[in-house]
Coordinates of C-alpha atoms in Angstrom, one line a residue:
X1 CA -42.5 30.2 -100.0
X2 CA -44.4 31.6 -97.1
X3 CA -43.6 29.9 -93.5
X4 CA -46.5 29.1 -90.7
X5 CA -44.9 29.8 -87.9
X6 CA -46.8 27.4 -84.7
X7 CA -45.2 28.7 -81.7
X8 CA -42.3 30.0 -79.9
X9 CA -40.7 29.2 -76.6
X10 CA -38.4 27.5 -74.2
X11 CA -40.6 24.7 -73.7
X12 CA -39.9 23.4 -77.1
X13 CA -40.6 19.3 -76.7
X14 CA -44.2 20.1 -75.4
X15 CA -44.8 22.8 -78.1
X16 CA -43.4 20.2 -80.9
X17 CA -45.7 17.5 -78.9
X18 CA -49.0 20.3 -79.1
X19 CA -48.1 20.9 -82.6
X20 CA -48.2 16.9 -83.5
X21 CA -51.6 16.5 -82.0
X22 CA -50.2 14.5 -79.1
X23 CA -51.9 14.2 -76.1
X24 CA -50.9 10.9 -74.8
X25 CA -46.9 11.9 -74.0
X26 CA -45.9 9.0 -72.6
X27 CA -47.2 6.7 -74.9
X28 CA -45.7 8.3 -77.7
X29 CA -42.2 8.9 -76.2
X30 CA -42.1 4.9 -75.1
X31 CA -44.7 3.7 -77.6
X32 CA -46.1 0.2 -75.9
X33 CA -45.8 -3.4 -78.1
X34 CA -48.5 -2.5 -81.4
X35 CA -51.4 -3.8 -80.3
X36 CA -54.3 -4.4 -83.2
X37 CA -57.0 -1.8 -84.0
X38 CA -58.6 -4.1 -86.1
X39 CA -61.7 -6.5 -85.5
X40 CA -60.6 -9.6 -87.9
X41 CA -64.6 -11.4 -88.8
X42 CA -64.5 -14.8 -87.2
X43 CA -65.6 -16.1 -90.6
X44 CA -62.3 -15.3 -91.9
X45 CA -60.6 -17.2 -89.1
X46 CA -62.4 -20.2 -89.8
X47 CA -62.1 -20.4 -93.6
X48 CA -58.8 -20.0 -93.5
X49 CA -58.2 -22.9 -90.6
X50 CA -60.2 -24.8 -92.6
X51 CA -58.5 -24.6 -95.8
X52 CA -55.5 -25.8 -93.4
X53 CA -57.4 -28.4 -91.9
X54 CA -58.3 -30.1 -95.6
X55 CA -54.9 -28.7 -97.0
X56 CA -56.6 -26.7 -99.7
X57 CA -54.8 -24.7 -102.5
X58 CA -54.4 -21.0 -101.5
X59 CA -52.9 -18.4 -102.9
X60 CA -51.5 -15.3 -101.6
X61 CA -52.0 -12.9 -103.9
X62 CA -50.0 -9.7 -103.7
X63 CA -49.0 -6.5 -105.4
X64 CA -45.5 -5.8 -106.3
X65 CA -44.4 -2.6 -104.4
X66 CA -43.0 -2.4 -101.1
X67 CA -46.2 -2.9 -99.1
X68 CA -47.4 -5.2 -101.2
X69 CA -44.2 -7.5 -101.5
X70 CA -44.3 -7.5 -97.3
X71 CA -48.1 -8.2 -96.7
X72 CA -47.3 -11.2 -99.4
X73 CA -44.4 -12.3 -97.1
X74 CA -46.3 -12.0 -93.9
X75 CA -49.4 -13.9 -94.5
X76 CA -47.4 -16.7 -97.0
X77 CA -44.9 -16.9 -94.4
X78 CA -47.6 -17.5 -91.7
X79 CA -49.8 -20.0 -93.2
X80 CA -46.9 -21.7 -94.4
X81 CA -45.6 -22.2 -91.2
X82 CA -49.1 -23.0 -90.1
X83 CA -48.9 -26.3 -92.6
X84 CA -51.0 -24.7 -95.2
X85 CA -50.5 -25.4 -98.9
X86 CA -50.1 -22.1 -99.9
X87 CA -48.4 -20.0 -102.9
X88 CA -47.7 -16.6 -103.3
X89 CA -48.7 -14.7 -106.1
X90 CA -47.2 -11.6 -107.5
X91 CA -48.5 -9.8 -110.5
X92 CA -46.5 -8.8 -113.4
X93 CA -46.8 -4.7 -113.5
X94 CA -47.3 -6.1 -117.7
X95 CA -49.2 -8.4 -118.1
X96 CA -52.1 -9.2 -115.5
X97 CA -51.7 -5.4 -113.9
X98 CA -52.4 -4.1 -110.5
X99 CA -54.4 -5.7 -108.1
X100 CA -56.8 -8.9 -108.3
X101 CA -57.7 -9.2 -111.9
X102 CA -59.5 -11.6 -114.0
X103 CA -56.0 -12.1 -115.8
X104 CA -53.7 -13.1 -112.6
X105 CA -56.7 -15.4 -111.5
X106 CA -56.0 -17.5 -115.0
X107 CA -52.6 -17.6 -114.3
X108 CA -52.1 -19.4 -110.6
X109 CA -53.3 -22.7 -109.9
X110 CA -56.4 -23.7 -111.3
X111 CA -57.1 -26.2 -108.0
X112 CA -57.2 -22.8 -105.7
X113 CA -60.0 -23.1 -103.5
X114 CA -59.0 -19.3 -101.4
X115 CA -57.1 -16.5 -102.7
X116 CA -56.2 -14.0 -99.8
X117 CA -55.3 -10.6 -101.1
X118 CA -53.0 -8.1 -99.9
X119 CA -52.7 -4.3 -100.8
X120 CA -55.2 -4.3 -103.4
X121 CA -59.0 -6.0 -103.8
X122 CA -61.0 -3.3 -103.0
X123 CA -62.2 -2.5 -105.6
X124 CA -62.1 -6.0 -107.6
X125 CA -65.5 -6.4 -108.2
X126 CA -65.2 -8.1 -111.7
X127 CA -62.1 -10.2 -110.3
X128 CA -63.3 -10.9 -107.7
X129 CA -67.2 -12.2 -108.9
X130 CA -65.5 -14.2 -111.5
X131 CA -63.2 -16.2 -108.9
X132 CA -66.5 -16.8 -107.3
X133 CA -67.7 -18.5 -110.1
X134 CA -64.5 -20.4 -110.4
X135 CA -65.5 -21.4 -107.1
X136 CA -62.5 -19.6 -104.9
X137 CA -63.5 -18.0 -102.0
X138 CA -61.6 -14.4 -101.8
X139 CA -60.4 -12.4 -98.1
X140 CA -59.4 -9.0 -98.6
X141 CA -57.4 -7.5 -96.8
X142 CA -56.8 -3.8 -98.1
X143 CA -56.1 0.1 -97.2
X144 CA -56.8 1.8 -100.2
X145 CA -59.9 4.4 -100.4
X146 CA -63.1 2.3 -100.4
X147 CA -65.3 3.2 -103.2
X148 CA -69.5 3.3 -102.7
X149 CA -69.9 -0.2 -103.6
X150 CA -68.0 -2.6 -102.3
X151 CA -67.0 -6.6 -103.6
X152 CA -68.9 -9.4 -102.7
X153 CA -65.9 -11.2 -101.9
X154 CA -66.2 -14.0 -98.3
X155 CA -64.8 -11.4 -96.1
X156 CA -63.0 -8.1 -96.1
X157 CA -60.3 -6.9 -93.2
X158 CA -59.6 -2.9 -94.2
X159 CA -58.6 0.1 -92.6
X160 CA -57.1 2.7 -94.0
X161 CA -55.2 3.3 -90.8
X162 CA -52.5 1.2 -91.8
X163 CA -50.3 0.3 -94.1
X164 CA -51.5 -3.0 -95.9
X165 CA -48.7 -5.2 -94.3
X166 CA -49.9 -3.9 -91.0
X167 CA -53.2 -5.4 -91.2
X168 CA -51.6 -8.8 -92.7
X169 CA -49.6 -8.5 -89.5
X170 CA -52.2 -8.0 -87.0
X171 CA -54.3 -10.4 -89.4
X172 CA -51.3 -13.2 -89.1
X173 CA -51.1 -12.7 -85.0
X174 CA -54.6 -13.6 -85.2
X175 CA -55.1 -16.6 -87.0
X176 CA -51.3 -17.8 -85.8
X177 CA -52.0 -17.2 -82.2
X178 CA -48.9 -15.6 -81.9
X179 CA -46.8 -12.0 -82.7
X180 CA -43.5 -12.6 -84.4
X181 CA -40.9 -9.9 -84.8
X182 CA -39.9 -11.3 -87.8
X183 CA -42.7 -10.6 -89.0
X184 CA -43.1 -7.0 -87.6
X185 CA -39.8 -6.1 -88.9
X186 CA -41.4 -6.5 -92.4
X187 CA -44.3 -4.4 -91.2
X188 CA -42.0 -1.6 -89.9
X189 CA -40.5 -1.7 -93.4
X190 CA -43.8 -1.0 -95.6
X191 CA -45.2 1.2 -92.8
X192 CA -42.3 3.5 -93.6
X193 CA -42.2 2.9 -97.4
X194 CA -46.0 3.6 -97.7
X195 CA -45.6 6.6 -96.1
X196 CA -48.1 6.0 -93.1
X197 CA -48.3 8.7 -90.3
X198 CA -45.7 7.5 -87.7
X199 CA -48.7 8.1 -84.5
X200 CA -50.7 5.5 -82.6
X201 CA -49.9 2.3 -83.2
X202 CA -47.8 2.9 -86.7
X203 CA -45.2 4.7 -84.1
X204 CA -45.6 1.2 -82.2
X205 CA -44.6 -0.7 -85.7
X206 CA -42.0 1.1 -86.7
X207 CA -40.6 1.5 -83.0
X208 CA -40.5 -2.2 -82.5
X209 CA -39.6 -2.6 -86.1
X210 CA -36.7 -1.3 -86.2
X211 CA -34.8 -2.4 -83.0
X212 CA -35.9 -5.8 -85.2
X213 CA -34.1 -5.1 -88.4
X214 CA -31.4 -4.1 -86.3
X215 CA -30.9 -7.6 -85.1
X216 CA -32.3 -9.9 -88.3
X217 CA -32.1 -13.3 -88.9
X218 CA -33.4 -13.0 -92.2
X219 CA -30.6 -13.7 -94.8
X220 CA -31.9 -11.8 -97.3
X221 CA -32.3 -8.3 -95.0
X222 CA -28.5 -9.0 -94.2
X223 CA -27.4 -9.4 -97.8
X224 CA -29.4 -6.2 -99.0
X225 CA -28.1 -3.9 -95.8
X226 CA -24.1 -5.1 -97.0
X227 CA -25.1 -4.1 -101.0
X228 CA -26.6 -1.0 -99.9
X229 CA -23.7 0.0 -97.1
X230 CA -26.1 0.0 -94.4
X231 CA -24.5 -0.6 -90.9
X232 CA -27.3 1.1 -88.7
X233 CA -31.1 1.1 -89.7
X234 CA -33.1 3.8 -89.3
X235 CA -36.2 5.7 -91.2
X236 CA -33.7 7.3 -93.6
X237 CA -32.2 3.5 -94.6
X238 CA -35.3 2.2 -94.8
X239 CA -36.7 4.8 -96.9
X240 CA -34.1 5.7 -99.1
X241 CA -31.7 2.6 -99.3
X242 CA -34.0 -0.7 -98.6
X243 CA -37.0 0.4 -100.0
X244 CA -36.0 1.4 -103.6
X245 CA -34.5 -1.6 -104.0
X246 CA -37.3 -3.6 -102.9
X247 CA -39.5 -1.5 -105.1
X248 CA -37.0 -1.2 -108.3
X249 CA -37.7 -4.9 -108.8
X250 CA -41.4 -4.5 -109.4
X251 CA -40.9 -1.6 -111.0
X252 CA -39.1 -2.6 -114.4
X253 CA -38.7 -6.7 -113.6
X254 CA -40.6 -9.2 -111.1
X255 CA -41.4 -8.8 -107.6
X256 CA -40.8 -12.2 -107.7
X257 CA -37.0 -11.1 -106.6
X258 CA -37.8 -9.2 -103.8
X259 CA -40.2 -11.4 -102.0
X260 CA -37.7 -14.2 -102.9
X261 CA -35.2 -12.1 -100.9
X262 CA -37.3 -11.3 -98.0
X263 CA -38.4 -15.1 -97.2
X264 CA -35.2 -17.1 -98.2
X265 CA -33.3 -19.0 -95.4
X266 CA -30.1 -19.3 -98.2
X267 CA -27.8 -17.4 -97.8
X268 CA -26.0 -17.9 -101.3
X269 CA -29.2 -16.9 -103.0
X270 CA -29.5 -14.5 -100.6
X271 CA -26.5 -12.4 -101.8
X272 CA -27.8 -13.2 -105.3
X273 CA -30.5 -11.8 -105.2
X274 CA -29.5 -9.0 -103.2
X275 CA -26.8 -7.9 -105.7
X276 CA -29.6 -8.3 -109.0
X277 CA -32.2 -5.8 -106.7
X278 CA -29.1 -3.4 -106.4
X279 CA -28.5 -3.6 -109.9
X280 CA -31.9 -3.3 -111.1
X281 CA -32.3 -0.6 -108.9
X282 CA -29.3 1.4 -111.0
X283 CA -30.8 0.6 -113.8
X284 CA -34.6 2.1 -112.3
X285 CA -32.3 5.6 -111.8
X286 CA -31.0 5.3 -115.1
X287 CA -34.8 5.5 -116.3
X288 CA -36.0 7.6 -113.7
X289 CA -33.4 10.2 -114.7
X290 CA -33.8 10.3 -118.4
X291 CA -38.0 10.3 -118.3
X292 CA -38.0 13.4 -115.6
X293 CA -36.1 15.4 -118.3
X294 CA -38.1 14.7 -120.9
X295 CA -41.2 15.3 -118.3
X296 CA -39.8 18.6 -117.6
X297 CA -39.2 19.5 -121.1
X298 CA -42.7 18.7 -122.1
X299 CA -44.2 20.6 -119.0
X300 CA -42.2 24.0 -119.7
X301 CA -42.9 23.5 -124.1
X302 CA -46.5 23.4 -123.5
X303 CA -46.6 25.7 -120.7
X304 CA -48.4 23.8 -118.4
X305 CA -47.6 25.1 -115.0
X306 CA -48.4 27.9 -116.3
X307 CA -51.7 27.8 -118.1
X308 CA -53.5 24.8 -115.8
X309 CA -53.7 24.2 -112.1
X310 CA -52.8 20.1 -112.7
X311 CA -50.4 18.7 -115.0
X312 CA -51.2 16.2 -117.4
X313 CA -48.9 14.4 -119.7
X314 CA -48.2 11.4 -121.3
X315 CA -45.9 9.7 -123.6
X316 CA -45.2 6.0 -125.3
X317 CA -41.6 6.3 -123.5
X318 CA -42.9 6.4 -120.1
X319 CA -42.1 2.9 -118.8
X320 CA -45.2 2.1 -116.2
X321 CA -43.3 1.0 -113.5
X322 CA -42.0 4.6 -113.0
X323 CA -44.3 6.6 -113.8
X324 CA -45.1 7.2 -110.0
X325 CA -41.7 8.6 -110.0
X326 CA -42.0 11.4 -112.8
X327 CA -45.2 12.0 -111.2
X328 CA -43.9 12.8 -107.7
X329 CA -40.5 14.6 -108.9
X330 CA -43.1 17.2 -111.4
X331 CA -45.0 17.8 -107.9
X332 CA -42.0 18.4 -106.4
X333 CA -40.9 21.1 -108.8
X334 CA -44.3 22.6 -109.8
X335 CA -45.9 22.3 -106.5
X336 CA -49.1 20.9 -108.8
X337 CA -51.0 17.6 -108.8
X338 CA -49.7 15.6 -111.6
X339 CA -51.0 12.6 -113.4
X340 CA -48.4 11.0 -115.9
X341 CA -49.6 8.3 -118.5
X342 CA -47.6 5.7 -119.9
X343 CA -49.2 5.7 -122.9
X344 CA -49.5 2.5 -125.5
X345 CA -52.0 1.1 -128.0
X346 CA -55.6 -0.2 -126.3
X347 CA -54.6 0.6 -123.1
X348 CA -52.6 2.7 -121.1
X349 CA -51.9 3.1 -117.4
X350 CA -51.1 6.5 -115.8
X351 CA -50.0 6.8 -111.8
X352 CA -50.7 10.6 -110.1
X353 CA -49.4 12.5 -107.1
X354 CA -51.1 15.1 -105.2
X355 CA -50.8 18.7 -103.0
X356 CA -52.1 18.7 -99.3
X357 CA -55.5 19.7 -99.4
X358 CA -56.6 17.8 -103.1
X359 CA -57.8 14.7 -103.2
X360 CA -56.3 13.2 -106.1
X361 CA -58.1 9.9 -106.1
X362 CA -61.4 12.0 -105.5
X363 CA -60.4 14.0 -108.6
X364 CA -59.5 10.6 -110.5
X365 CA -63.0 9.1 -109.7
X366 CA -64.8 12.1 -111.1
X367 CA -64.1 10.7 -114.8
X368 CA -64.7 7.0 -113.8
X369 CA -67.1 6.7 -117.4
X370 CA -63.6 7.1 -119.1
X371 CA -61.4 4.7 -116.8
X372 CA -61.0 0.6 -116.8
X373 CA -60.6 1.2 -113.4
X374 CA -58.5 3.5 -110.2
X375 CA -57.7 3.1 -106.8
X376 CA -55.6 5.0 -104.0
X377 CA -55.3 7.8 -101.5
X378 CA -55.9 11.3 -101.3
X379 CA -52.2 11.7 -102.2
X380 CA -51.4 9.0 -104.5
X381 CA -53.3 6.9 -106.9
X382 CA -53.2 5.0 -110.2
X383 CA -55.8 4.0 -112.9
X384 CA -55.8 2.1 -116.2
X385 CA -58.2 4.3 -119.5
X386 CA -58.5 3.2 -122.9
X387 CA -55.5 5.2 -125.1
X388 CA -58.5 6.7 -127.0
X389 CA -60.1 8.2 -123.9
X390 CA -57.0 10.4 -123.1
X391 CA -57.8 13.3 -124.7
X392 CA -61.6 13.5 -123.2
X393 CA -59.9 12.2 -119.5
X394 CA -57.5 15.5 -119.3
X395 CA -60.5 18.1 -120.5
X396 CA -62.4 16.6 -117.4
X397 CA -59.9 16.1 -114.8
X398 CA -58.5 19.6 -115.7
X399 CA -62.1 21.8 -115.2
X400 CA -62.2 19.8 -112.1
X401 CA -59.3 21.0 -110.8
X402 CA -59.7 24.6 -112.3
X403 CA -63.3 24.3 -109.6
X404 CA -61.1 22.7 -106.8
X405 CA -57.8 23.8 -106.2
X406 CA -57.6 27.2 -105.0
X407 CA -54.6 30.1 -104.9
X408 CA -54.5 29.2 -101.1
X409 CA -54.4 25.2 -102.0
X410 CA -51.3 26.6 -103.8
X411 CA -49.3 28.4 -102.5
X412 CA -46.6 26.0 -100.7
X413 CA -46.2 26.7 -96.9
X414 CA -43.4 25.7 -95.1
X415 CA -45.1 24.6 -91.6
X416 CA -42.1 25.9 -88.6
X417 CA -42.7 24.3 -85.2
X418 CA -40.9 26.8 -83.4
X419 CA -39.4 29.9 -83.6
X420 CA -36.1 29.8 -80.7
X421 CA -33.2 32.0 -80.4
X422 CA -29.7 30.7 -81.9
X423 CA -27.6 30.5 -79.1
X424 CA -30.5 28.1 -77.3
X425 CA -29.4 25.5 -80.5
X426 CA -26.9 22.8 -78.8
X427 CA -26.1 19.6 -78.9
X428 CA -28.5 18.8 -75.3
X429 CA -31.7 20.2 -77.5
X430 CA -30.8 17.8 -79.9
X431 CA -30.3 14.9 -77.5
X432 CA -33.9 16.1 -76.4
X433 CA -35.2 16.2 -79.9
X434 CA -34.3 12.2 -80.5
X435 CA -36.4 11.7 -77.9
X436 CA -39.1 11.9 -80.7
X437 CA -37.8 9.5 -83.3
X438 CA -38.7 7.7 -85.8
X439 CA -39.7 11.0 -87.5
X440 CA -41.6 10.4 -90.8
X441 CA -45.7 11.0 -92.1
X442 CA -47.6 12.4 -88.9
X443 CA -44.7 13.1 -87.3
X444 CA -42.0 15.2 -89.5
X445 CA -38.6 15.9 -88.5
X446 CA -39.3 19.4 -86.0
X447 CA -37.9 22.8 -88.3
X448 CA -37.3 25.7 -86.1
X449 CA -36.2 29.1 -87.7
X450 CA -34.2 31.8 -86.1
X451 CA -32.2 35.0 -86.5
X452 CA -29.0 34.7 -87.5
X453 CA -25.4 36.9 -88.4
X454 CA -23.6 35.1 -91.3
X455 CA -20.2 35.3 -91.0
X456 CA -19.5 33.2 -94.0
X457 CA -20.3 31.6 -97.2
X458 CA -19.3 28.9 -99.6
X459 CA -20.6 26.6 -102.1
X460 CA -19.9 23.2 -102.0
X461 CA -20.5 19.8 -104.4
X462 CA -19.4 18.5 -108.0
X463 CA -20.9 21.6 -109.5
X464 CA -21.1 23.9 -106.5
X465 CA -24.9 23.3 -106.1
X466 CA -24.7 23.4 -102.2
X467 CA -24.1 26.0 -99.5
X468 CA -22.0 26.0 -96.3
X469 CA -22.9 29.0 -93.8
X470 CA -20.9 29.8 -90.7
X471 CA -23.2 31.2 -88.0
X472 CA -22.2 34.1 -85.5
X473 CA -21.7 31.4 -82.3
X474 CA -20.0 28.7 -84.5
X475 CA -22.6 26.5 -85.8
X476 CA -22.2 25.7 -89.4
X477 CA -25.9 25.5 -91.7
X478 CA -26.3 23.6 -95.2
X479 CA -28.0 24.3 -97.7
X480 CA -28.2 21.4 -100.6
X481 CA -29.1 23.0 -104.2
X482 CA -29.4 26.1 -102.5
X483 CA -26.7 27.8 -104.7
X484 CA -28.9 30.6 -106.0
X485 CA -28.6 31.7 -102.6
X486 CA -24.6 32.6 -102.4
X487 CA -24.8 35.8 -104.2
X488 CA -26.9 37.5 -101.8
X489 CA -25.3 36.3 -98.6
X490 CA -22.9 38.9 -97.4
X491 CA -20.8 38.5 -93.9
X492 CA -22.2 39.9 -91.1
X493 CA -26.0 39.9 -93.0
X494 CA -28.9 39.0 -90.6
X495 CA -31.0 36.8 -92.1
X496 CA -33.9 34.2 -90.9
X497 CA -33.2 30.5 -91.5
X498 CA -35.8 27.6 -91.3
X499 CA -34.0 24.4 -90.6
X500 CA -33.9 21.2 -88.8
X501 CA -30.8 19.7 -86.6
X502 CA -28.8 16.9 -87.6
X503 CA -25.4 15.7 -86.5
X504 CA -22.5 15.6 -89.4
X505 CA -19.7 13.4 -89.1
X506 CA -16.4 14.1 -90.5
X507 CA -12.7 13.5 -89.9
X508 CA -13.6 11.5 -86.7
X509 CA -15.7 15.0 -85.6
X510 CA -19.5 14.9 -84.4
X511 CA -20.7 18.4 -84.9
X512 CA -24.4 19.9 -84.5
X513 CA -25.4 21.0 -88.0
X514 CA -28.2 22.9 -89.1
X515 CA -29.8 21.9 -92.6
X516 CA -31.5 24.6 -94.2
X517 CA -35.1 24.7 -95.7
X518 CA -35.5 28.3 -96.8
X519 CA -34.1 31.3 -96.2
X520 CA -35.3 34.6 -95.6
X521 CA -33.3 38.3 -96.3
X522 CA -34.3 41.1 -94.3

């Protein structure tokens, strides 16, 4: 792995500022109340005070991840409070699919007269012409990549600057007349779970957000931080903890569960509901587990990483709520853009994950002749093809990638902030560093490197997979599944380490603890 070093110095929170692109300090140490970057058209105000006015059918109409599930529970939670007669709508992954679709508008209430979309509609234009002719009117309100041509819907509210339940809540403040942090708690969830870069008024969300979930009313967050052992919530919880088991529901069962969870004021069927996510959830690692194997196995028979710059595969055992999964852990591994299909008779559904510096929905929309349809980011993205279109779909998307991604696209950097001496690592340059927080997309967790003696070595874990390091001045450095590692460490070797600072907490202790990203011998 080759490091790019950005600076070195004393001064380290301005260089770690510098290095983020931040030129505003203030406002990014005490990020300000989010305040809305969008313009919401005034004809999508009115329609939808009107259909609360004449107490017309609408619909909600969601996606089933994270995002998705929260934009649904914003804007349903909004206009019910506003007196509308409104539904939510969740897709079944199944049956009607992702987004708006021609299916999941024959399945909700036939006397809809405005169905308001959330995380998907972009690029509906069959859905979203047919509800015309139904004679629903259709708001979209979106983030995913626009393609050239865009759906005649009544109005569209997009941005790909947030995360789709941050436009449905600056879209909710707008045609409420009011900013609830219940409802920005959500937000701060999916703002996370989408990945979005925590700068500029995401840092504002999540910021606000989380002092929020910290204090909930909502039953249903309550129940889901006691399944999942949470006591404090942070980035990590929501990101590792809370938002697989939001997303674990719509993954192999119903959304349904999750956004029942989110907007319940019972507490019984809170803890219900709670316990089934957490279940479900085991179950989604159970899955997970046994299709990365198989993945991996079919990668290293055929070769792949070896012979083609993208990885392809596809099987009838891929279940296509978890595809996205397989997708991201074979990036993970091989450092390659992968596309995994769950593949089944008509049609078949596939879910991709990219490197920096490939556009993977770019890629995807190269083959568009072959596909039923795709939608999603630069680093993420799904689409449905015809099972007999497979074979011509991988010949294409591989030549293009063959043109595209070069030895430098590659070859995986590690990106250090700061290069310091060891003894300047303490516990007040980590005080300084929370300063910072929340760390996520845009705004990483700082990694520093530095020379250091080794005194000692151990390895650690069920199957000694990790390593402990004692450092020369008494700081101790882990390494997780860095095993292959203990051989070559000898006491009193120099070696570089890139790491980032965390606390560890043990025996009633608080100790400064370094956690290892790569190492370099000298």
């Amino acid at each position: 792995m080759k490091w790019k070093v950005m600076g070195e110095g004393e001064n380290i929170i301005e260089l770690l500022l510098k290095n983020r692109g931040i030129k505003d300090k203030d406002n990014f140490l005490n990020p300000p109340p989010p305040k809305s970057p969008l313009k919401i058209p005034v004809k999508a105000i009115k329609r939808v005070e009107l259909a609360v006015k004449n107490q017309e059918p609408v619909i909600v109409y969601g996606d089933y991840d994270v995002d998705g599930i929260c934009a649904t529970a914003i804007v349903w939670e909004t206009l019910n409070k506003m007196g509308a007669k409104v539904l939510p709508f969740i897709p079944r992954r199944e049956n009607e699919g992702y987004g708006l679709s021609i299916a999941g508008i024959d399945n909700i209430d036939t006397q809809t007269k405005l169905i308001i979309t959330v995380d998907s509609g972009i690029v509906a234009h069959e859905a979203v012409a047919y509800a015309k002719k139904k004679g629903i009117d259709v708001i979209i309100l979106d983030h995913h990549e626009k393609p050239k041509a865009l759906p005649k819907a009544y109005a569209i509210i997009h941005t790909d600057k947030l995360c789709a339940a941050g436009i449905a809540y600056f879209f909710s403040c707008v045609i409420a007349s009011e900013a609830r942090q219940s409802l920005l708690e959500l937000a701060a969830i999916a703002t996370v779970c989408d990945m979005m870069p925590l700068t500029g008024v995401n840092r504002s969300i999540v910021k606000h957000g989380l002092k929020s979930l910290n204090e909930t009313n909502r039953p249903g967050l309550k129940a889901l931080y006691d399944v999942a052992g949470i006591k404090t919530v942070g980035v990590y919880e929501i990101g590792y903890m809370i938002g697989p088991r939001l997303n674990a529901a719509g993954r192999i069962d119903s959304a349904l569960t999750a956004l029942r969870l989110l907007c319940t004021k019972d507490i019984a069927k809170a803890q219900e509901w709670a316990r089934q996510l957490n279940d479900i959830n085991k179950e989604r690692q159970a899955m997970v587990e046994e299709s990365v194997t198989h993945a991996h196995q079919a990668v290293s028979s055929q070769q792949l990483a070896v012979r083609e710059k993208i990885i392809v595969i596809e099987h009838e055992s891929y279940h296509p709520g978890i595809i996205g999964l397989i997708a991201g852990k074979l990036t993970e591994k091989y450092y390659l853009p992968s596309i995994v299909i769950s593949k089944k008779d008509g049609v078949s559904r596939a879910s991709a994950r990219s490197i920096s510096g490939f556009n993977i929905i770019e890629a995807i929309r190269t083959t568009e002749k072959l596909l039923i349809n795709a939608g999603g980011h630069p680093a993420a993205a799904g689409f449905t093809i015809e099972t007999t279109n497979i074979s011509d779909f991988k010949l294409q998307i591989i030549e293009y990638a063959k043109l595209k991604l070069t030895d430098n696209l590659l070859e995986k950097t590690l990106r250090v902030d700061c290069k310091i001496d060891i003894k300047n690592v303490n516990h007040s340059l980590f005080t300084a560093l929370c300063t910072l927080e929340p760390y996520g997309m845009g705004n990483p967790q700082p990694v520093f490197c530095s020379e250091v003696t080794v005194l000692n070595t151990r390895t650690m874990g069920a199957i000694g997979q990790h390593i402990k390091l004692t450092l020369e001045n008494g700081l101790e450095a882990v390494g997780f599944n860095m095993s292959h590692f203990a051989a070559k460490l000898k006491a009193g070797q120099k070696v570089s380490l890139a790491y980032t600072l965390d606390l560890n907490f043990y025996n009633g202790k608080t100790t400064l603890q370094l956690k290892i990203k790569d190492i370099i011998f000298h």
